[in-house]
Coordinates of C-alpha atoms and ligand atoms in Angstrom, one line a residue:
Chain C
M632 CA 0.1 0.0 0.0
S633 CA 1.2 3.4 -0.8
P634 CA 1.9 5.8 2.1
K635 CA -0.3 8.6 3.1
T636 CA 0.8 12.1 4.6
V637 CA -2.1 14.4 6.4
I638 CA -1.3 18.0 6.7
V639 CA -3.7 19.5 9.0
G640 CA -3.8 23.3 8.2
G641 CA -4.0 24.6 4.5
S642 CA -2.3 27.9 4.8
V643 CA 1.1 28.5 3.3
G644 CA 2.8 26.2 5.5
G645 CA 0.6 23.3 4.6
I646 CA -0.3 24.0 1.0
R647 CA 3.5 24.5 0.3
A648 CA 4.8 21.4 2.2
A649 CA 2.2 19.4 0.1
Q650 CA 3.8 20.9 -3.3
A651 CA 7.4 20.3 -1.8
L652 CA 6.4 17.0 -1.3
R653 CA 5.5 16.3 -4.9
S654 CA 8.5 18.1 -6.2
Q655 CA 10.6 15.9 -4.0
G656 CA 9.2 12.8 -5.6
Y657 CA 6.8 11.8 -2.7
V658 CA 4.3 9.1 -4.7
G659 CA 2.1 8.7 -1.5
E660 CA -1.4 10.1 -1.0
I661 CA -1.3 13.7 0.3
V662 CA -4.4 14.9 2.2
V663 CA -4.7 18.7 3.6
I664 CA -7.2 19.4 6.1
D665 CA -8.4 22.9 7.0
A666 CA -11.1 24.4 9.3
E667 CA -12.0 27.2 7.1
P668 CA -14.3 26.8 4.2
N669 CA -12.4 29.1 2.2
V670 CA -9.9 27.9 -0.6
P671 CA -6.3 28.2 0.6
Y672 CA -5.2 32.0 0.6
D673 CA -2.4 33.8 1.8
K674 CA -2.1 36.4 4.6
P675 CA 0.5 39.1 4.1
P676 CA -1.9 41.1 1.6
L677 CA -4.9 41.3 4.1
S678 CA -3.2 44.0 5.9
K679 CA -1.8 45.7 2.6
G680 CA -3.2 45.2 -1.0
F681 CA -6.3 43.2 0.1
L682 CA -7.2 45.8 2.8
N683 CA -7.2 48.9 0.6
G684 CA -8.6 47.2 -2.3
T685 CA -5.9 47.0 -4.8
I686 CA -5.6 43.4 -4.9
D687 CA -8.5 40.8 -5.0
F688 CA -9.1 37.5 -3.6
D689 CA -8.1 35.5 -6.8
R690 CA -4.7 37.2 -6.6
I691 CA -4.2 35.7 -2.9
Q692 CA -4.9 32.2 -3.8
L693 CA -2.3 29.8 -2.8
I694 CA -3.0 27.3 -5.2
S695 CA -5.6 26.8 -8.5
E696 CA -7.9 23.7 -8.9
K697 CA -5.7 22.7 -11.7
E698 CA -2.4 22.7 -9.6
L699 CA -4.6 20.6 -6.8
S700 CA -5.5 18.3 -9.3
D701 CA -2.1 18.1 -11.5
S702 CA -0.5 17.4 -8.0
E703 CA -2.8 15.0 -6.9
I704 CA -3.4 17.1 -3.5
G705 CA -6.5 16.0 -1.8
L706 CA -8.1 18.9 -0.1
V707 CA -10.6 18.8 2.7
L708 CA -12.1 22.1 3.7
G709 CA -14.4 23.3 6.6
Q710 CA -13.3 20.5 8.7
R711 CA -11.6 20.9 12.0
A712 CA -9.1 18.4 13.3
A713 CA -10.1 17.9 17.0
A714 CA -7.3 15.4 18.1
V715 CA -5.0 13.0 17.0
D716 CA -4.1 9.3 18.3
V717 CA -0.6 9.0 18.2
S718 CA -0.7 5.3 18.6
E719 CA -3.6 4.4 16.0
K720 CA -2.1 7.2 13.8
V721 CA -5.3 8.7 13.2
V722 CA -6.5 12.3 13.1
R723 CA -10.1 12.7 14.6
L724 CA -12.2 15.4 12.9
D725 CA -15.0 17.4 14.5
G726 CA -17.9 15.1 14.5
G727 CA -15.7 11.9 15.1
H728 CA -14.7 10.9 11.4
G729 CA -11.0 9.4 11.7
V730 CA -8.3 10.0 8.8
G731 CA -5.3 7.4 9.2
Y732 CA -1.8 8.6 8.3
D733 CA 1.6 7.2 8.0
D734 CA 3.1 10.9 8.3
L735 CA 1.4 13.7 10.0
V736 CA 2.2 17.4 9.4
I737 CA 1.0 20.0 11.8
A738 CA 0.6 23.3 10.4
T739 CA -2.3 24.9 12.3
G740 CA -0.7 28.3 12.7
V741 CA -1.7 31.0 15.1
R742 CA -4.8 33.0 15.8
A743 CA -5.1 36.6 16.6
R744 CA -4.8 37.0 20.6
P745 CA -8.5 38.1 21.5
S746 CA -8.9 41.7 22.7
P747 CA -9.0 41.6 26.6
W748 CA -10.9 44.8 26.4
N749 CA -14.9 44.1 26.6
A750 CA -15.2 43.9 22.9
S751 CA -18.2 45.5 21.5
E752 CA -19.3 45.8 17.9
G753 CA -16.9 47.9 15.7
V754 CA -13.3 46.1 17.5
H755 CA -11.7 44.2 15.1
L756 CA -8.9 41.8 14.8
L757 CA -7.0 40.7 11.7
R758 CA -5.7 37.1 11.0
T759 CA -8.3 35.6 8.4
L760 CA -9.9 36.4 5.4
D761 CA -13.1 37.0 7.0
D762 CA -11.6 39.4 9.3
A763 CA -10.3 41.1 6.4
Q764 CA -13.3 41.4 4.5
S765 CA -15.1 42.8 7.7
L766 CA -12.8 45.3 8.6
K767 CA -12.4 46.4 5.0
R768 CA -16.2 47.0 4.7
D769 CA -16.0 49.2 8.2
L770 CA -13.0 50.9 7.0
L771 CA -14.7 52.1 3.9
E772 CA -17.4 53.4 6.2
S773 CA -15.5 55.2 8.8
G774 CA -13.9 58.3 9.3
S775 CA -11.7 57.4 12.0
V776 CA -9.9 54.4 13.5
V777 CA -7.9 53.5 16.9
V778 CA -5.0 50.8 15.9
V779 CA -4.1 49.2 19.2
G780 CA -0.6 47.6 18.9
G781 CA 2.4 49.1 17.1
G782 CA 4.1 46.1 15.8
F783 CA 4.1 45.1 12.3
I784 CA 0.4 44.1 11.7
G785 CA -1.0 47.3 13.6
A786 CA 1.6 49.5 11.6
E787 CA 0.4 48.2 8.4
V788 CA -3.2 48.7 9.1
A789 CA -2.6 52.3 10.2
A790 CA -0.8 52.9 7.0
T791 CA -3.4 51.5 4.9
A792 CA -6.1 53.2 6.9
S793 CA -4.5 56.5 6.3
R794 CA -4.0 55.7 2.6
L795 CA -8.0 55.2 2.7
G796 CA -8.4 58.7 4.1
L797 CA -9.2 58.0 7.8
S798 CA -7.9 59.7 10.5
V799 CA -5.6 57.3 12.4
S800 CA -4.2 57.1 16.1
I801 CA -1.9 54.1 17.2
V802 CA -1.3 53.0 20.6
D803 CA 1.6 50.7 22.0
P804 CA 2.6 50.2 25.6
L805 CA 6.2 50.5 24.4
A806 CA 7.7 53.7 23.9
V807 CA 9.4 52.6 20.5
P808 CA 7.5 49.4 19.2
I809 CA 9.7 48.6 16.4
G810 CA 12.5 49.1 18.7
R811 CA 12.0 45.8 20.2
I812 CA 12.9 44.1 16.9
L813 CA 15.5 46.8 15.3
G814 CA 17.0 48.9 18.1
D815 CA 15.5 52.0 19.3
G816 CA 17.4 54.2 16.8
V817 CA 15.8 52.6 14.0
G818 CA 12.4 52.3 15.8
E819 CA 12.5 55.9 16.1
R820 CA 12.4 56.3 12.3
F821 CA 9.3 54.4 12.0
I822 CA 7.5 56.5 14.6
G823 CA 8.7 59.6 12.4
L824 CA 7.2 57.6 9.5
H825 CA 3.6 57.7 11.0
H826 CA 3.9 61.5 11.8
A827 CA 5.1 62.2 8.3
N828 CA 1.9 60.5 7.3
G829 CA -0.2 62.5 9.5
V830 CA -1.0 59.3 12.0
A831 CA -1.2 60.5 16.0
T832 CA 1.1 58.0 18.0
Y833 CA 0.6 57.1 21.6
F834 CA 3.5 55.0 22.5
G835 CA 4.8 54.1 25.9
T836 CA 1.2 54.1 27.3
G837 CA -1.1 51.2 27.6
V838 CA -4.9 50.6 27.0
E839 CA -7.2 50.3 30.2
S840 CA -10.7 50.1 28.4
I841 CA -12.5 50.3 25.3
S842 CA -16.2 51.4 25.4
G843 CA -19.0 52.5 23.1
S844 CA -20.2 50.9 19.8
R845 CA -19.4 51.1 16.2
G846 CA -19.1 54.6 15.3
N847 CA -18.6 55.8 18.5
L848 CA -16.0 54.1 20.4
V849 CA -13.8 55.6 23.0
V850 CA -10.2 53.9 23.8
G851 CA -9.1 55.0 27.5
L852 CA -5.3 55.1 27.6
T853 CA -3.4 54.3 31.2
N854 CA -2.2 58.0 30.9
G855 CA -5.6 59.1 31.2
I856 CA -6.0 60.3 27.5
H857 CA -9.3 59.3 25.8
L858 CA -9.2 58.5 21.9
S859 CA -12.2 58.3 20.2
G860 CA -12.5 56.4 16.7
D861 CA -15.6 55.0 14.7
I862 CA -13.9 51.6 14.8
V863 CA -11.0 49.8 16.7
V864 CA -8.2 47.2 15.4
V865 CA -6.6 45.1 18.2
G866 CA -3.5 43.7 17.0
I867 CA -1.5 42.6 19.9
G868 CA 0.1 39.3 18.8
A869 CA -1.4 35.6 18.5
V870 CA -1.8 32.2 20.0
P871 CA -0.6 29.0 18.8
N872 CA -3.6 26.8 17.6
V873 CA -2.6 23.7 19.8
E874 CA -5.7 23.0 21.5
W875 CA -6.8 20.2 19.5
L876 CA -3.3 18.3 20.1
A877 CA -4.2 18.5 24.0
S878 CA -4.8 15.0 24.5
S879 CA -2.4 13.9 21.9
G880 CA 0.6 13.7 24.2
L881 CA 2.7 15.5 22.1
V882 CA 5.1 18.1 24.0
L883 CA 3.1 21.4 23.8
D884 CA 4.9 24.6 25.2
N885 CA 4.1 27.9 23.3
G886 CA 3.6 25.9 20.0
V887 CA 4.1 22.2 19.2
V888 CA 7.8 21.4 20.4
C889 CA 9.9 19.9 17.5
D890 CA 13.6 18.8 17.4
E891 CA 15.7 20.3 14.8
F892 CA 14.8 18.0 12.1
L893 CA 11.0 19.7 12.7
R894 CA 9.7 16.3 14.3
A895 CA 7.7 16.7 17.2
V896 CA 9.8 15.5 20.0
G897 CA 9.8 11.7 20.5
Q898 CA 7.8 11.2 17.5
A899 CA 9.2 9.7 14.4
N900 CA 6.5 10.7 11.6
I901 CA 4.9 13.7 13.1
Y902 CA 6.3 17.2 11.9
G903 CA 5.5 20.5 12.9
I904 CA 5.9 23.5 10.4
G905 CA 4.9 27.3 10.1
D906 CA 3.7 29.7 12.9
V907 CA 2.8 26.8 15.2
A908 CA 5.9 25.1 15.5
R909 CA 8.5 25.9 18.1
W910 CA 11.7 24.2 17.0
H911 CA 15.2 23.5 18.5
H912 CA 17.4 25.9 16.3
P913 CA 20.8 24.1 16.0
G914 CA 22.3 27.4 15.3
L915 CA 21.0 29.3 18.4
R916 CA 20.4 26.0 20.4
R917 CA 17.4 27.4 22.0
L918 CA 13.7 26.3 21.0
V919 CA 12.3 29.0 18.5
R920 CA 9.0 29.8 17.3
V921 CA 8.7 32.4 14.3
E922 CA 5.7 33.9 12.7
H923 CA 7.2 34.9 9.3
W924 CA 5.8 33.8 5.9
T925 CA 9.4 32.7 4.4
N926 CA 10.0 30.5 7.6
A927 CA 6.7 28.7 7.0
I928 CA 7.7 27.8 3.4
E929 CA 11.4 27.1 4.4
Q930 CA 10.2 24.8 7.0
A931 CA 7.5 23.1 4.5
A932 CA 10.5 22.3 2.0
C933 CA 12.5 21.0 4.8
V934 CA 9.6 18.5 6.1
A935 CA 9.0 17.5 2.9
A936 CA 12.3 16.5 2.3
N937 CA 12.4 14.6 5.8
I938 CA 9.3 12.8 5.0
V939 CA 10.8 11.6 1.3
N940 CA 14.1 10.7 3.3
P941 CA 13.5 10.0 6.5
S942 CA 16.8 8.0 7.4
N943 CA 19.0 11.0 6.2
P944 CA 16.9 14.1 7.9
V945 CA 18.1 17.5 7.4
S946 CA 18.1 20.0 10.0
Y947 CA 16.5 23.3 9.9
S948 CA 18.8 26.2 10.6
P949 CA 17.5 29.0 8.4
V950 CA 18.9 32.6 7.9
P951 CA 15.2 34.2 9.0
Y952 CA 13.9 36.8 6.6
V953 CA 10.7 38.9 7.0
W954 CA 9.2 42.1 4.9
S955 CA 6.6 44.9 5.7
D956 CA 5.2 47.2 3.7
Q957 CA 4.1 50.8 5.7
Y958 CA 3.2 53.9 3.9
D959 CA 5.8 54.1 1.2
W960 CA 8.6 51.8 2.9
K961 CA 9.4 48.5 1.9
I962 CA 11.1 47.0 4.6
Q963 CA 13.0 43.8 4.8
I964 CA 14.7 42.3 7.5
A965 CA 17.1 39.1 7.5
G966 CA 19.2 37.3 9.9
E967 CA 19.3 38.1 13.7
T968 CA 18.4 41.8 14.9
V969 CA 16.4 41.1 17.9
D970 CA 19.3 39.9 20.2
A971 CA 21.8 41.9 18.4
S972 CA 23.8 44.2 20.5
S973 CA 24.5 47.2 18.1
Y974 CA 24.2 48.0 14.6
S975 CA 25.5 50.5 12.1
L976 CA 23.3 52.9 9.6
V977 CA 24.2 53.4 6.0
E978 CA 22.1 56.3 4.3
D979 CA 21.9 56.7 0.7
P980 CA 22.4 60.9 0.5
A981 CA 20.5 60.8 -3.0
N982 CA 17.3 59.2 -1.5
P983 CA 16.3 60.2 2.1
N984 CA 13.9 57.4 2.3
R985 CA 16.4 54.7 1.7
F986 CA 18.7 53.2 4.5
A987 CA 20.3 50.1 5.8
A988 CA 21.1 48.9 9.3
V989 CA 23.8 46.3 9.8
Y990 CA 23.7 44.3 13.0
V991 CA 26.3 42.5 15.1
D992 CA 25.9 39.9 17.8
E993 CA 27.8 40.0 21.2
A994 CA 30.8 38.8 19.9
G995 CA 30.8 41.6 17.1
L996 CA 30.1 39.4 14.3
Y997 CA 27.7 39.9 11.6
S998 CA 24.3 38.7 12.3
G999 CA 21.6 40.6 10.6
I1000 CA 20.4 43.4 8.2
A1001 CA 17.3 45.8 7.7
T1002 CA 16.9 47.9 4.9
V1003 CA 14.1 50.3 3.9
N1004 CA 13.6 50.7 0.1
W1005 CA 16.5 49.1 -0.7
P1006 CA 15.9 45.4 -2.3
R1007 CA 19.1 45.3 -4.1
A1008 CA 21.2 45.8 -0.9
M1009 CA 19.2 43.7 0.9
I1010 CA 19.7 40.5 -1.3
Q1011 CA 23.2 41.1 -1.4
C1012 CA 23.6 41.3 2.4
R1013 CA 21.0 38.5 3.0
K1014 CA 23.3 36.2 0.6
L1015 CA 26.4 37.3 2.8
L1016 CA 24.8 36.1 5.9
E1017 CA 25.4 32.5 4.8
T1018 CA 28.9 32.6 4.5
E1019 CA 30.7 35.9 6.2
R1020 CA 30.8 37.0 9.8
D1021 CA 32.9 39.9 9.4
V1022 CA 31.0 42.9 9.4
A1023 CA 33.1 45.1 7.6
V1024 CA 32.0 43.1 4.4
P1025 CA 28.4 44.1 4.4
L1026 CA 29.4 47.6 5.4
A1027 CA 31.9 47.9 2.7
L1028 CA 29.1 46.4 0.2
L1029 CA 26.7 48.9 1.0
R1030 CA 28.8 52.1 1.2
Q1031 CA 29.9 51.2 -2.5
M1032 CA 26.4 51.0 -3.4
V1033 CA 25.6 54.5 -2.4
Chain L
M1477 CA 12.9 23.7 -23.2
P1478 CA 10.8 25.1 -20.1
I1479 CA 11.2 28.7 -19.7
I1480 CA 10.8 31.1 -16.6
K1481 CA 8.4 34.1 -17.0
A1482 CA 8.6 36.6 -14.3
D1483 CA 5.8 39.4 -14.0
L1484 CA 7.9 42.7 -13.1
E1485 CA 4.4 44.4 -12.6
L1486 CA 4.0 42.2 -9.4
C1487 CA 7.4 41.8 -8.3
Q1488 CA 8.2 43.2 -5.0
G1489 CA 11.8 42.4 -5.0
Y1490 CA 11.5 40.2 -2.0
A1491 CA 14.3 38.0 -3.5
N1492 CA 13.2 34.7 -2.1
C1493 CA 13.7 33.4 -5.7
V1494 CA 17.3 34.6 -5.4
M1495 CA 17.7 32.6 -2.3
E1496 CA 16.5 29.3 -3.7
A1497 CA 18.2 29.7 -7.2
P1498 CA 21.1 32.2 -7.1
K1499 CA 22.3 31.4 -10.6
L1500 CA 18.8 31.8 -12.4
F1501 CA 17.7 35.0 -10.3
D1502 CA 19.1 38.4 -9.2
I1503 CA 17.7 41.9 -8.0
S1504 CA 18.1 44.8 -10.4
D1505 CA 19.0 48.6 -9.1
D1506 CA 15.3 49.3 -9.4
G1507 CA 14.7 46.6 -6.9
V1508 CA 13.0 43.9 -9.2
V1509 CA 13.8 40.6 -10.3
V1510 CA 16.0 39.8 -13.2
V1511 CA 15.8 36.3 -14.7
L1512 CA 19.4 35.6 -15.6
E1513 CA 18.6 32.5 -17.6
E1514 CA 15.0 32.0 -19.1
E1515 CA 15.6 28.4 -20.4
F1516 CA 16.2 25.7 -18.0
G1517 CA 16.9 22.0 -18.2
E1518 CA 14.8 18.9 -16.2
E1519 CA 18.0 18.7 -13.9
T1520 CA 17.1 22.2 -12.4
R1521 CA 13.2 21.9 -12.4
G1522 CA 13.3 21.0 -8.6
R1523 CA 15.2 24.5 -7.9
V1524 CA 12.7 26.3 -10.3
E1525 CA 9.7 25.0 -8.6
A1526 CA 11.1 26.0 -5.4
A1527 CA 11.9 29.2 -6.3
V1528 CA 8.4 29.7 -8.0
R1529 CA 6.5 28.6 -4.9
S1530 CA 9.0 30.8 -2.6
C1531 CA 7.8 33.9 -4.2
P1532 CA 5.2 35.8 -1.8
V1533 CA 3.5 37.4 -4.5
S1534 CA 3.2 34.7 -7.3
A1535 CA 5.3 36.7 -9.8
L1536 CA 7.1 33.8 -11.2
R1537 CA 5.5 30.9 -13.4
I1538 CA 7.2 28.1 -15.5
E1539 CA 6.2 27.9 -19.5
E1540 CA 6.4 24.6 -20.8
Ligands
LIG2083 C1 -2.4 40.6 8.3 C2 -1.1 39.7 8.1 C3 -0.1 40.3 7.6 C4 1.3 39.5 7.7 N1 2.3 40.2 6.7 C5 3.3 39.2 6.7 C6 4.4 39.9 6.1 O1 4.3 41.1 5.7 N2 5.6 39.3 6.1 C7 5.9 38.1 6.7 O2 6.7 37.5 6.4 N3 4.7 37.5 7.4 C8 3.4 38.2 7.7 N4 2.4 37.5 8.2 C9 2.6 36.1 8.7 C10 2.5 34.9 7.7 O3 1.2 35.2 7.1 C11 2.3 34.1 8.5 O4 3.5 33.4 9.1 C12 1.9 32.8 7.7 O5 0.5 32.6 7.4 C13 2.0 31.4 8.3 O6 1.7 30.3 8.0 P1 1.2 28.8 8.5 O7 0.5 28.2 7.3 O8 2.0 28.5 9.4 O9 -0.2 29.3 9.5 P2 -1.6 30.0 9.3 O10 -1.6 31.0 8.1 O11 -1.7 30.7 10.8 O12 -2.7 28.7 9.1 C14 -2.9 28.0 9.6 C15 -4.3 27.2 9.2 O13 -4.7 26.3 10.0 C16 -6.1 26.2 9.8 N5 -6.4 25.4 11.4 C17 -6.3 26.0 12.6 N6 -6.5 24.9 13.5 C18 -7.1 23.9 12.7 C19 -7.6 22.7 13.1 N7 -7.8 22.4 14.5 N8 -7.9 21.9 12.3 C20 -7.9 22.3 10.9 N9 -7.1 23.4 10.5 C21 -6.8 24.1 11.2 C22 -6.4 27.5 9.9 O14 -7.7 27.6 9.4 C23 -5.5 28.0 8.8 O15 -6.1 28.0 7.6 C24 1.3 38.3 8.0 C25 0.0 37.7 8.6 C26 -1.1 38.5 9.1 C27 -2.2 37.8 9.6
LIG2084 S1 10.4 36.1 -5.1 FE1 9.1 37.1 -6.4 S2 8.7 39.2 -5.5 FE2 10.6 38.5 -4.8 S3 12.1 39.2 -6.1 FE3 11.7 37.1 -6.9 S4 9.9 37.2 -8.3 FE4 10.2 39.3 -7.2

């Protein structure tokens, strides 16, 4: 009998894993199961082009009917996995139906952290297509929005809303929200970007309450200020979707805990990928969970290789990469910047909206790079991260490029 | 021979394709993809398919 891989979660991680299996010559059966009824779609545009109306739904689909049938990938939509029986090798769906597997890929991602403030009507989260459609409708009918959370998704929503002509305020308990990722000096520039686009920032202050209803919401801040908005968007992080695994015996701790080969610890034929996977990073020697698109597809490719060739598994030790689009800034980040100890800036005198920050670790070695509006510099420095630890090399390269 | 097609209007210069297949793709000064070699042989199909799937805006496709 031919083997069977079941993939739970049909977003970018799950779909790309199925495709990578075929690409790598897997001949068994492949079934992808997702709780959502929508055909698989991609999430990054939900806070950007899809939200502002420049990109339609058909442009954000992850795979076409034809690709599914050409690659013989089975898709089960609108069915939630409720449990997995590891000894019987069966996934139980809501309603009790069982789906047997030889290899199981867990790709259930994360969900938006719910608003802790008594959410009344007009308070939005943003994670799914339904969220984005309902937010889009409300944005088009509103004059003002308060965004709670100054991370990437919050900043992108603020940028999109201001482009659509709304009056926008953005709140975050951190004084320099992006500083957590890129250092305070770089983070200050992102605050300047909000201001340059007419968005009011309330950073370094928390939210105490949200009251009222759509068209007339009031956000009470811990510093006593009250902000009013027709709608509110809460973007305060995400929670891994692991509840369905509670009875499985798998190790769950802020995600599905996996070894360096992305196998759920203690399991030979169960893997975790994407936002839900917390794996032992062999380079950093600790458990890491990453909520970025490129990480999900790279893990999908790694797991496909390990399913096809289990006796010779490859470990997953990526150079992380993430992008974000805010206002007219195209932001790209590669490598380690969060734990970096310092950075150097390289600016382009010909273009004030273009710069790069090069990061070093505690040992003073090249560890990461962030660029704004500078894709060519980014790719060169991103490639260097694979081979070069001397920070003088990327710096010289960048200075040569301006 | 199959060839690689890039939609330069869609491309955002994310460069995941360059990381997957540095011999086939690069980024121009304007920040969009350059296909270094349009034609490819069967031995590189796996790489090209991986590059196509790695593009966040589906700007790449294979024409048979
Ligand atoms: C608005 C927004 C903007 C973003 N922008 C960027 C960006 O600019 N750059 C970037 O790098 N990343 C960005 N991201 C992050 C990126 O989209 C994620 O890293 C990526 O979606 C992770 O994919 P995944 O497949 O691991 O999980 P998810 O996309 O979370 O998908 C998980 C899937 O599993 C399904 N599921 C969950 N539980 C079950 C169950 N029990 N049974 C069956 N199915 C289940 C869900 O329905 C869902 O379809 C953004 C995310 C959002 C929400
Ligand atoms: S991955 Fe896609 S968007 Fe990025 S450079 Fe290549 S073609 Fe362009």
